Short mmCIF file of N, CA and C in Angstrom, two decimals:
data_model
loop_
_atom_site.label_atom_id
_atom_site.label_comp_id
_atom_site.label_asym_id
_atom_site.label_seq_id
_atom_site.Cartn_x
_atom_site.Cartn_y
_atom_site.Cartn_z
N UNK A 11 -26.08 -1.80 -59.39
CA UNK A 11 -24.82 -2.49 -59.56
C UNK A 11 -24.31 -2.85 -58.17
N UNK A 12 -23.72 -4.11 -58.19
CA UNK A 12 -23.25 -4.64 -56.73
C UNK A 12 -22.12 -4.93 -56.86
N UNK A 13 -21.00 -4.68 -55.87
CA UNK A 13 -19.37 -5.32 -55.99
C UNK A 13 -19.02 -6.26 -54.32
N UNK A 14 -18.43 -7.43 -54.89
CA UNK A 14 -18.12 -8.00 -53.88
C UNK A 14 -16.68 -8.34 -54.20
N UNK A 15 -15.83 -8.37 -53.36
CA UNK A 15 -14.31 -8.81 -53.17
C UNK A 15 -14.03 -10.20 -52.73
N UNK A 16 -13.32 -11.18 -52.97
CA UNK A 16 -13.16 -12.36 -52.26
C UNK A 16 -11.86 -12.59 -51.90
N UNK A 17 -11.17 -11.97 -50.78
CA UNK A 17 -10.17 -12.04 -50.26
C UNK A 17 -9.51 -13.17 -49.74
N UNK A 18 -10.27 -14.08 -49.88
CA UNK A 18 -9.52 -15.25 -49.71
C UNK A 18 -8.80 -16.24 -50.77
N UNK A 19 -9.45 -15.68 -52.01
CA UNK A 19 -8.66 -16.14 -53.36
C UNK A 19 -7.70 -15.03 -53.57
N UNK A 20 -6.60 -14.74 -53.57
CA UNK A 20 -5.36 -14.10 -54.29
C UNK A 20 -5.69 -13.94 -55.65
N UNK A 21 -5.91 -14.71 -56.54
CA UNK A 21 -6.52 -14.18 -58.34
C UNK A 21 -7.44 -13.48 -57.99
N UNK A 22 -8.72 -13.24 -57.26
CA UNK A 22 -9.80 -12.73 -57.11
C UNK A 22 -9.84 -11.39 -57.36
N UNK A 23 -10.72 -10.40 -58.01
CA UNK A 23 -10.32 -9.34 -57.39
C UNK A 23 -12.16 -8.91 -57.46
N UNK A 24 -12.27 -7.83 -57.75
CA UNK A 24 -13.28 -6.96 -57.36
C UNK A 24 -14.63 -8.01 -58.44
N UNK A 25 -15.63 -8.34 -58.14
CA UNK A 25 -16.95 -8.76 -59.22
C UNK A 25 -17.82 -7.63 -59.02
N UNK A 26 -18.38 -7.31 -60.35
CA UNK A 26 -19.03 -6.60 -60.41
C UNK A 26 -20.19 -7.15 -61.21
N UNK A 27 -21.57 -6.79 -60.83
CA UNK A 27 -22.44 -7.25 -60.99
C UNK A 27 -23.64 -6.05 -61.56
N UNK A 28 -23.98 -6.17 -62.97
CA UNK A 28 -25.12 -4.88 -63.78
C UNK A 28 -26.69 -5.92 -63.97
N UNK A 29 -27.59 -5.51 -63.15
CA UNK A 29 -28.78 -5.68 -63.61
C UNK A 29 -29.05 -5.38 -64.74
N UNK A 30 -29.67 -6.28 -65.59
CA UNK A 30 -30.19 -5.33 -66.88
C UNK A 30 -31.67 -5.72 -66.86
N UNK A 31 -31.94 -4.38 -67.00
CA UNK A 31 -33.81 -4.36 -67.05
C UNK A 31 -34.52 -3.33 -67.93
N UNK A 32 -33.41 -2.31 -68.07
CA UNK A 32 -33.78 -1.41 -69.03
C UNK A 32 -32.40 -1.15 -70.08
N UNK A 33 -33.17 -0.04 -71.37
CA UNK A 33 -31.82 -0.19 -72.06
C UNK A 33 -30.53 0.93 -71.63
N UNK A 34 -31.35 1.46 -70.64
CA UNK A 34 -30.34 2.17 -69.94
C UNK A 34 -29.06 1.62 -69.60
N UNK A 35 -29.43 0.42 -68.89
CA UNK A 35 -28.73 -0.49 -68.15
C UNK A 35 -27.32 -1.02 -69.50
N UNK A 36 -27.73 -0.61 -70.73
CA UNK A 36 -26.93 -1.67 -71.63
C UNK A 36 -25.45 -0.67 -71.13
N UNK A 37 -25.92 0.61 -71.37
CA UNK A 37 -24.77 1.50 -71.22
C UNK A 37 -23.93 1.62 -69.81
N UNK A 38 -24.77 0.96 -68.85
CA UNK A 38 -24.39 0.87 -67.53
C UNK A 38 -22.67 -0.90 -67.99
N UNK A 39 -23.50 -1.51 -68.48
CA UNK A 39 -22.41 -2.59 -69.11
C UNK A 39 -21.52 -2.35 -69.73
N UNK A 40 -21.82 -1.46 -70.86
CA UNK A 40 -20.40 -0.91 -71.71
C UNK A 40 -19.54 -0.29 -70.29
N UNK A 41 -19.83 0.36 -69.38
CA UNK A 41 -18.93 1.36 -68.85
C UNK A 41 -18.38 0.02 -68.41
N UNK A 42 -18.78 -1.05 -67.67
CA UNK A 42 -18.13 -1.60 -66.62
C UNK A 42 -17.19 -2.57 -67.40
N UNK A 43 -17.59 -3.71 -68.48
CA UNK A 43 -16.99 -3.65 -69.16
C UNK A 43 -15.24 -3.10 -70.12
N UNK A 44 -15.73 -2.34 -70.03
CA UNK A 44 -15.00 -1.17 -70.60
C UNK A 44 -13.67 -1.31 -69.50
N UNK A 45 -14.06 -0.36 -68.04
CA UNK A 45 -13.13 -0.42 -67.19
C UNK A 45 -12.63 -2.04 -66.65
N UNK A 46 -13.17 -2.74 -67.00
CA UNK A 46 -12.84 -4.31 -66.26
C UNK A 46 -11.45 -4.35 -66.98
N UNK A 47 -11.83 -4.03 -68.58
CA UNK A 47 -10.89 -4.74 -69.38
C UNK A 47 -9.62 -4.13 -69.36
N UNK A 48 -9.07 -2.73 -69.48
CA UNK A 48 -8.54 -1.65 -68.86
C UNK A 48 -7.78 -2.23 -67.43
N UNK A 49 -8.17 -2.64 -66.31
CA UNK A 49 -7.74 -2.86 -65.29
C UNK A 49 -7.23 -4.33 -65.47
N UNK A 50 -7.65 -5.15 -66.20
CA UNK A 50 -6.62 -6.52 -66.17
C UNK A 50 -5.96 -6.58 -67.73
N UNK A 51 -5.93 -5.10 -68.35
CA UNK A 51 -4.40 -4.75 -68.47
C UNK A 51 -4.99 -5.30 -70.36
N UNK A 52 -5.80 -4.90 -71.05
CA UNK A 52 -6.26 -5.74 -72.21
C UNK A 52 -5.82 -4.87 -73.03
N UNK A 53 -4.73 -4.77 -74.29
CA UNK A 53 -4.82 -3.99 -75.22
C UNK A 53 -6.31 -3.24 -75.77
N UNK A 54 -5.65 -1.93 -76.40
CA UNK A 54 -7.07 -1.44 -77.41
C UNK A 54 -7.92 -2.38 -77.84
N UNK A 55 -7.38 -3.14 -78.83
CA UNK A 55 -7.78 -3.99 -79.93
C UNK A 55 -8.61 -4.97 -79.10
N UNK A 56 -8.14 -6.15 -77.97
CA UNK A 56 -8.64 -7.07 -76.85
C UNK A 56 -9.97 -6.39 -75.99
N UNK A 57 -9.89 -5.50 -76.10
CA UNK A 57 -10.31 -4.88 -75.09
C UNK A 57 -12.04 -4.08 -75.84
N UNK A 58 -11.80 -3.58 -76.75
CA UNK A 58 -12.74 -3.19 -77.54
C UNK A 58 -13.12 -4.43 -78.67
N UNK A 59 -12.84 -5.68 -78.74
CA UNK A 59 -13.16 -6.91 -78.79
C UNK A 59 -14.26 -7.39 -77.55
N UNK A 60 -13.49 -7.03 -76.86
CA UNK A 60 -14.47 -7.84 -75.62
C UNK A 60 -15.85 -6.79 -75.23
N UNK A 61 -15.63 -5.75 -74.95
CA UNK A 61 -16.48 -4.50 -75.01
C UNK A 61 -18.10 -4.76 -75.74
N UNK A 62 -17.36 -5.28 -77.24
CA UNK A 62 -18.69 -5.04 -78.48
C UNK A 62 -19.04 -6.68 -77.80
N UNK A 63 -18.37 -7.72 -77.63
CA UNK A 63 -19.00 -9.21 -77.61
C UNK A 63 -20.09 -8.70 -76.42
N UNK A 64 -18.97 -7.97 -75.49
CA UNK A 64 -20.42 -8.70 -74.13
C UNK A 64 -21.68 -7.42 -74.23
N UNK A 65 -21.81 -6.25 -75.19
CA UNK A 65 -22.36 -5.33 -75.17
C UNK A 65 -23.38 -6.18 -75.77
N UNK A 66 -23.11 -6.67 -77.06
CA UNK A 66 -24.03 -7.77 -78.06
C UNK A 66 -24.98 -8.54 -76.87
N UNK A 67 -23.59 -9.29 -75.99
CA UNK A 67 -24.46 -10.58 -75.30
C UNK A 67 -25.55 -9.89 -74.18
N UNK A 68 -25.52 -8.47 -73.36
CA UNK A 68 -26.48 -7.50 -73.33
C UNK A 68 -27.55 -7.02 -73.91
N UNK A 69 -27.34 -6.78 -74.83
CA UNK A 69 -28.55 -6.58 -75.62
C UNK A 69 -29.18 -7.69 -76.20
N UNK A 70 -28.94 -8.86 -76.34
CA UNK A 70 -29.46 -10.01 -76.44
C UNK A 70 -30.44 -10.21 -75.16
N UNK A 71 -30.36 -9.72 -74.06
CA UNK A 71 -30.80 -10.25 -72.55
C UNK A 71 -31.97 -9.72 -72.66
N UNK A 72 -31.50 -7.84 -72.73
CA UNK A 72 -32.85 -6.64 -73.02
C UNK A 72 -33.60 -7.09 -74.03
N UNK A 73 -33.59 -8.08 -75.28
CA UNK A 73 -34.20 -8.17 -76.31
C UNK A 73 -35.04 -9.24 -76.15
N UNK A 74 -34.21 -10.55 -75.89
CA UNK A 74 -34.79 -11.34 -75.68
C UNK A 74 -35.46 -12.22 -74.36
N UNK A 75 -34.67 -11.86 -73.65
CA UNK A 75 -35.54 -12.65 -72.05
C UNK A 75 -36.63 -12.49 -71.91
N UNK A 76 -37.34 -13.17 -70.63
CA UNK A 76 -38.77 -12.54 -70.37
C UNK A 76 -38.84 -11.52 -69.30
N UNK A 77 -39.20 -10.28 -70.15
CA UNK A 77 -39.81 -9.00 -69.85
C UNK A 77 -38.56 -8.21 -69.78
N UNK A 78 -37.24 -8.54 -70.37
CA UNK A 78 -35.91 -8.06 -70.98
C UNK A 78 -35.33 -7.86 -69.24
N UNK A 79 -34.87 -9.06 -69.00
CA UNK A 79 -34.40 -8.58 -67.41
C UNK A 79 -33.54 -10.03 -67.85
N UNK A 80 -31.97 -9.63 -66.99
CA UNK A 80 -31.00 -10.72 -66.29
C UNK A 80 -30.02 -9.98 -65.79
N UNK A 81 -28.48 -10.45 -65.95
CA UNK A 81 -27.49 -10.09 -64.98
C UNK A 81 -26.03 -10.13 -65.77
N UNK A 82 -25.59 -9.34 -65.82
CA UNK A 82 -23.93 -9.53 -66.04
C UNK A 82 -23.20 -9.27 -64.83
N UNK A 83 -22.39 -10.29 -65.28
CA UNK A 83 -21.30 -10.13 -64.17
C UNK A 83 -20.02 -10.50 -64.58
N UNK A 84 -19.00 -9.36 -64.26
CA UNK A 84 -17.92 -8.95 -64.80
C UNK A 84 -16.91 -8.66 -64.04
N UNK A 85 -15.69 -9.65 -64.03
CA UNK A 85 -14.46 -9.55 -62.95
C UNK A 85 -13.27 -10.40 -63.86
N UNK A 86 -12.48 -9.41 -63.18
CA UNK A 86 -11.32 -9.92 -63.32
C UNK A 86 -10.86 -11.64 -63.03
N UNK A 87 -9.73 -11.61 -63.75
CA UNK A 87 -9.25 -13.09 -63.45
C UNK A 87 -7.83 -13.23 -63.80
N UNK A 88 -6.87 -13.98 -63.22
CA UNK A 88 -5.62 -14.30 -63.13
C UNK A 88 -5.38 -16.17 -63.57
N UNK A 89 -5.04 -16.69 -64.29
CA UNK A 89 -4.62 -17.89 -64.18
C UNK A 89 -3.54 -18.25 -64.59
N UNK A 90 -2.23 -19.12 -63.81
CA UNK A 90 -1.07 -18.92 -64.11
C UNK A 90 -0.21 -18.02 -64.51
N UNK A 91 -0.49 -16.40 -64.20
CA UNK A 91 0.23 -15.62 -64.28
C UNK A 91 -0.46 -14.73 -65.46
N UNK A 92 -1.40 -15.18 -66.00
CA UNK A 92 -1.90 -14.51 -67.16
C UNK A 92 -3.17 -13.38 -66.54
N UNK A 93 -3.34 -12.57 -67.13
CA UNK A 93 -4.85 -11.88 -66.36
C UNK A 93 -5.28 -11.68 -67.66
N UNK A 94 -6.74 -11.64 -66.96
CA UNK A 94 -7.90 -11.74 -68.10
C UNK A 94 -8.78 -10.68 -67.72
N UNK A 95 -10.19 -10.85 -68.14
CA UNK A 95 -11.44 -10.55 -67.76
C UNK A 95 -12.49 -11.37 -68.12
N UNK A 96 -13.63 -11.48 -67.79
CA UNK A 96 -14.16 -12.78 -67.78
C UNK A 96 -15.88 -12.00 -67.53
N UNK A 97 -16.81 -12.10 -68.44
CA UNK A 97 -17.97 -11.68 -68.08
C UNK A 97 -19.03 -12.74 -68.45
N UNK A 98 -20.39 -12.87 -67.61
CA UNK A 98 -21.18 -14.07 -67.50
C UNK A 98 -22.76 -13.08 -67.53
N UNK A 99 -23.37 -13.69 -68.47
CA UNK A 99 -24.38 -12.87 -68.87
C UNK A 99 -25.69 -13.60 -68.67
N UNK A 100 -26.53 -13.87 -67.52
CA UNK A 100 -27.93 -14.78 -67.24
C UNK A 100 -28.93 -14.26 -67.25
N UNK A 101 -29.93 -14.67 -68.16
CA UNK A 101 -31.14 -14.28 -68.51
C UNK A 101 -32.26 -15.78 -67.74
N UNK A 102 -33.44 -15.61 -67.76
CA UNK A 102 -34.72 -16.41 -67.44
C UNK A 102 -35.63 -16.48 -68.74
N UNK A 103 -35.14 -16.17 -69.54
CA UNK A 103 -35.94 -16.20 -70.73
C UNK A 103 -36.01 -17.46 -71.47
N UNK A 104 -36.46 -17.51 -72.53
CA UNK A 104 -37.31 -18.54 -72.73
C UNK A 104 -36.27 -19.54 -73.59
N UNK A 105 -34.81 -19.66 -73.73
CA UNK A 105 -33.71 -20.37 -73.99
C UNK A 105 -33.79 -20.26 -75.52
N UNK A 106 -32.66 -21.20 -75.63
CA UNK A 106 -32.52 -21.37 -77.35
C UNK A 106 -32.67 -22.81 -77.55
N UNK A 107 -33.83 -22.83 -78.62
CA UNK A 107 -34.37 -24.62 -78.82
C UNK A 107 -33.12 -24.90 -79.92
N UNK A 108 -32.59 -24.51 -80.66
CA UNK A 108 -31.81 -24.63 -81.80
C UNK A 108 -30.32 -23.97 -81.71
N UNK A 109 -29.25 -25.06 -80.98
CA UNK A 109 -27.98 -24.02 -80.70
C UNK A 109 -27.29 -24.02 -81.51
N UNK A 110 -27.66 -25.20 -81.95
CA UNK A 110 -26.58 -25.06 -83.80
C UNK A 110 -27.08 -23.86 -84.67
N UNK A 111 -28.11 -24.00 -85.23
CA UNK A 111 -28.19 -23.11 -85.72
C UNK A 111 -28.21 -21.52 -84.74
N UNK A 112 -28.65 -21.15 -84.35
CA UNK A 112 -28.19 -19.95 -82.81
C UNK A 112 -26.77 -19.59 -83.11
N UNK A 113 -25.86 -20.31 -83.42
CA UNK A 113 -24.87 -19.90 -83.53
C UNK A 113 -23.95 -20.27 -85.27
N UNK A 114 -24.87 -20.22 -86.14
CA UNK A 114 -24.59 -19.91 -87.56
C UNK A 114 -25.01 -18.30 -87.61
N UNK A 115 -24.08 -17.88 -88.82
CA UNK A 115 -24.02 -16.12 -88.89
C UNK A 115 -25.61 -16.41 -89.40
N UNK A 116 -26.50 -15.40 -89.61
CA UNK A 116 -27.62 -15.35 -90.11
C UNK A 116 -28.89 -15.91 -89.66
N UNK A 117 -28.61 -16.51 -88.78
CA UNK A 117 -29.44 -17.00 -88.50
C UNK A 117 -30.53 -16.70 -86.99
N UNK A 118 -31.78 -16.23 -87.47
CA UNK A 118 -32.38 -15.49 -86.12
C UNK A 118 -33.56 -15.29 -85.88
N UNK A 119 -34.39 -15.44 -84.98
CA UNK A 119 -35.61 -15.76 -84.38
C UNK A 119 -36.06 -14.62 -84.04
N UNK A 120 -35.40 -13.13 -84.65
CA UNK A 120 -36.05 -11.93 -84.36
C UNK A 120 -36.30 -11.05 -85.71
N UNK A 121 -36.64 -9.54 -85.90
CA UNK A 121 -36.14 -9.34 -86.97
C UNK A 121 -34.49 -8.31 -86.60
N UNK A 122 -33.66 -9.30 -87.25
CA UNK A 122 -32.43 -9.03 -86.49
C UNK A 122 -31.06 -9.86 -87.87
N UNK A 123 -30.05 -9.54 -88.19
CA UNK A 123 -28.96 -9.88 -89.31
C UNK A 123 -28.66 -11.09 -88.60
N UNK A 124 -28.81 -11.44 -86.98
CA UNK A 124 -28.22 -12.82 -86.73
C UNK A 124 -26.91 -13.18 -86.75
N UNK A 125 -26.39 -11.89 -86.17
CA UNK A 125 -24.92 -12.35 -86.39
C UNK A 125 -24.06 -12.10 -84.69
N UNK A 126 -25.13 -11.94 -83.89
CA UNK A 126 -24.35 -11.57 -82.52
C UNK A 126 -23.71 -12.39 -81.57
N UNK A 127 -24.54 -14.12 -81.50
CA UNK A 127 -24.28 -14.75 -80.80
C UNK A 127 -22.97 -15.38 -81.93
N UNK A 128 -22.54 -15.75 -82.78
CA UNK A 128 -21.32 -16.09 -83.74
C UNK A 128 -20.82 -15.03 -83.80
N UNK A 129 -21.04 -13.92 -83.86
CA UNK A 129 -19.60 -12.64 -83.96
C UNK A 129 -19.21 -12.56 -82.12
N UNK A 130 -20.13 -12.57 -81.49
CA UNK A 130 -19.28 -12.48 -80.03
C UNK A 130 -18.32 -13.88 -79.84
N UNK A 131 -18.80 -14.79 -80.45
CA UNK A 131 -18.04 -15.78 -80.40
C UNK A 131 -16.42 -15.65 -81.00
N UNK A 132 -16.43 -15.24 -81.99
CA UNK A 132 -15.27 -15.01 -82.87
C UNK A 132 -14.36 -13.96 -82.16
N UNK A 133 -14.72 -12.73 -81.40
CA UNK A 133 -14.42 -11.74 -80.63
C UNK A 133 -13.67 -12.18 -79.75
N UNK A 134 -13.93 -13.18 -78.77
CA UNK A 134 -13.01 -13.28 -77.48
C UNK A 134 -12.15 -14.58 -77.68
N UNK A 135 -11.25 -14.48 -76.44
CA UNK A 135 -10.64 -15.74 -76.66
C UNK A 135 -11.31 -17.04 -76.37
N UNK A 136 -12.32 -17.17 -75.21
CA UNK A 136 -12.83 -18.23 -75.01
C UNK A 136 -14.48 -17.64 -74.51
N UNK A 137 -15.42 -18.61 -75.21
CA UNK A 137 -17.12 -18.30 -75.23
C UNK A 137 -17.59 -19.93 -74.46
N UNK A 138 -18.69 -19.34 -74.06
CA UNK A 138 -19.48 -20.84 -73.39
C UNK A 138 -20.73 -20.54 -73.30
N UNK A 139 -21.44 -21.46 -73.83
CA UNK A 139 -23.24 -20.70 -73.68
C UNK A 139 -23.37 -22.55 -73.35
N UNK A 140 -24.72 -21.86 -72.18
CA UNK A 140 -25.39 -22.83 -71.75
C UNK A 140 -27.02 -22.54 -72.00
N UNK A 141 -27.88 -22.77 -72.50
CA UNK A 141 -29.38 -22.63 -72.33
C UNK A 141 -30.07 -23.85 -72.11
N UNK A 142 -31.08 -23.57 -71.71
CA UNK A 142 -32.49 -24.61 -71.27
C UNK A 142 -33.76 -23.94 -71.90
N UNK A 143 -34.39 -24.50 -72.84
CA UNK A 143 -35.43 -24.10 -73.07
C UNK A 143 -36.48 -23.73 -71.62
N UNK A 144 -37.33 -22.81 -71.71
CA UNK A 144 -38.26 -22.56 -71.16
C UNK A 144 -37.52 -22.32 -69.46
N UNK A 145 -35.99 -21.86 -69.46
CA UNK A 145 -35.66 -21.47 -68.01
C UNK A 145 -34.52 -20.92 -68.46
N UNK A 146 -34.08 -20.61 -69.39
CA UNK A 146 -33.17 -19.30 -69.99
C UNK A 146 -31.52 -19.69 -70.52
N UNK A 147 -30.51 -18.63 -71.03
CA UNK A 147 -29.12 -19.00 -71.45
C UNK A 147 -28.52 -18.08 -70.53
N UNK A 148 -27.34 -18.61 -70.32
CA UNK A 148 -25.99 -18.31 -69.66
C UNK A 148 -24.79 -18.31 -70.50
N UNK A 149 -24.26 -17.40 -71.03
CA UNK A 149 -23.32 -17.03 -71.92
C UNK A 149 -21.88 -16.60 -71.11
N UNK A 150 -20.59 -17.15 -71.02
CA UNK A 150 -19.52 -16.72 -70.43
C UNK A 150 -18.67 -16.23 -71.58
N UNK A 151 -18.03 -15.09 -71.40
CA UNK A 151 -16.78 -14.74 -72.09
C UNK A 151 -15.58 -14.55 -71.52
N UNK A 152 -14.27 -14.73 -72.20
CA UNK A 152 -13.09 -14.40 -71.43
C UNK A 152 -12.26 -13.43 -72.61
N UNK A 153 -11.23 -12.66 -72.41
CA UNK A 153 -10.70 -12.12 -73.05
C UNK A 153 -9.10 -12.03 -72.29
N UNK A 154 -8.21 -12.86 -72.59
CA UNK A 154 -6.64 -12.44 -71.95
C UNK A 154 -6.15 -11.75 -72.54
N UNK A 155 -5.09 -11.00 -71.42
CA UNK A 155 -3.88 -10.02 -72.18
C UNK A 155 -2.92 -10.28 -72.78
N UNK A 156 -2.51 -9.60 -73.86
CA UNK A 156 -1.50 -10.22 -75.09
C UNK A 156 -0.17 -9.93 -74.18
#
């Protein structure tokens, strides 16, 4: 795990950064996670919302990338007075050819219920997935305080 500060942005505060390569690592995410959301102030409910989305979008990385390796990265955020948390989840794996369907409940390319990438969606306040076949997905979440 790596932390860098950017003191020259005022919203900025601490990024924290979890390799994931093993499933060790998933639990290394819940913790950080966990405390991110806690420190920019997220109710229970917001907070253990955001927790299960980006734990999901984790174990999606370990499951599916190639050779179960990418990166979360998880920091705080301020905009117009509001604070959030904000986590970005990049894998190298082999993308999603089908994003429509990818993101219908049920629907899944493993043996798996298919409901992680649409329930993390529903979970936070704002989701963004980017993939490329054959060079991997980038999934962002945000979660603000009520």
């Amino acid at each position: 795990m790596s932390t860098s500060t950017d003191f020259a942005d005022p919203r900025a505060t601490t990024t924290l950064t979890v390799q994931i390569a093993a499933e060790a690592d998933l639990l290394k995410v819940r913790a950080v996670l966990r405390s991110e959301a806690k420190e920019a102030g997220l109710n229970l409910t917001a907070a253990t919302k955001f927790v299960t989305a980006g734990s999901e979008l984790a174990r999606n990385i370990f499951k599916y990338a190639t050779h179960g390796q990418g990166v979360a990265t998880i920091e705080s955020t301020e905009v117009n007075g509001r604070r959030g948390v904000r986590a970005t989840f990049r894998d190298e794996g082999p993308g999603i050819e089908d994003m429509e369907a990818a993101m219908r409940d049920g629907f899944s390319t493993a043996d798996s219920l298919g409901l992680g990438l649409p329930g993390s969606r529903r979970l936070v306040d704002e989701f963004s997935i980017e993939s490329d076949v054959g060079k991997g997905t980038t999934v962002t979440i945000t979660q603000w305080s009520r």
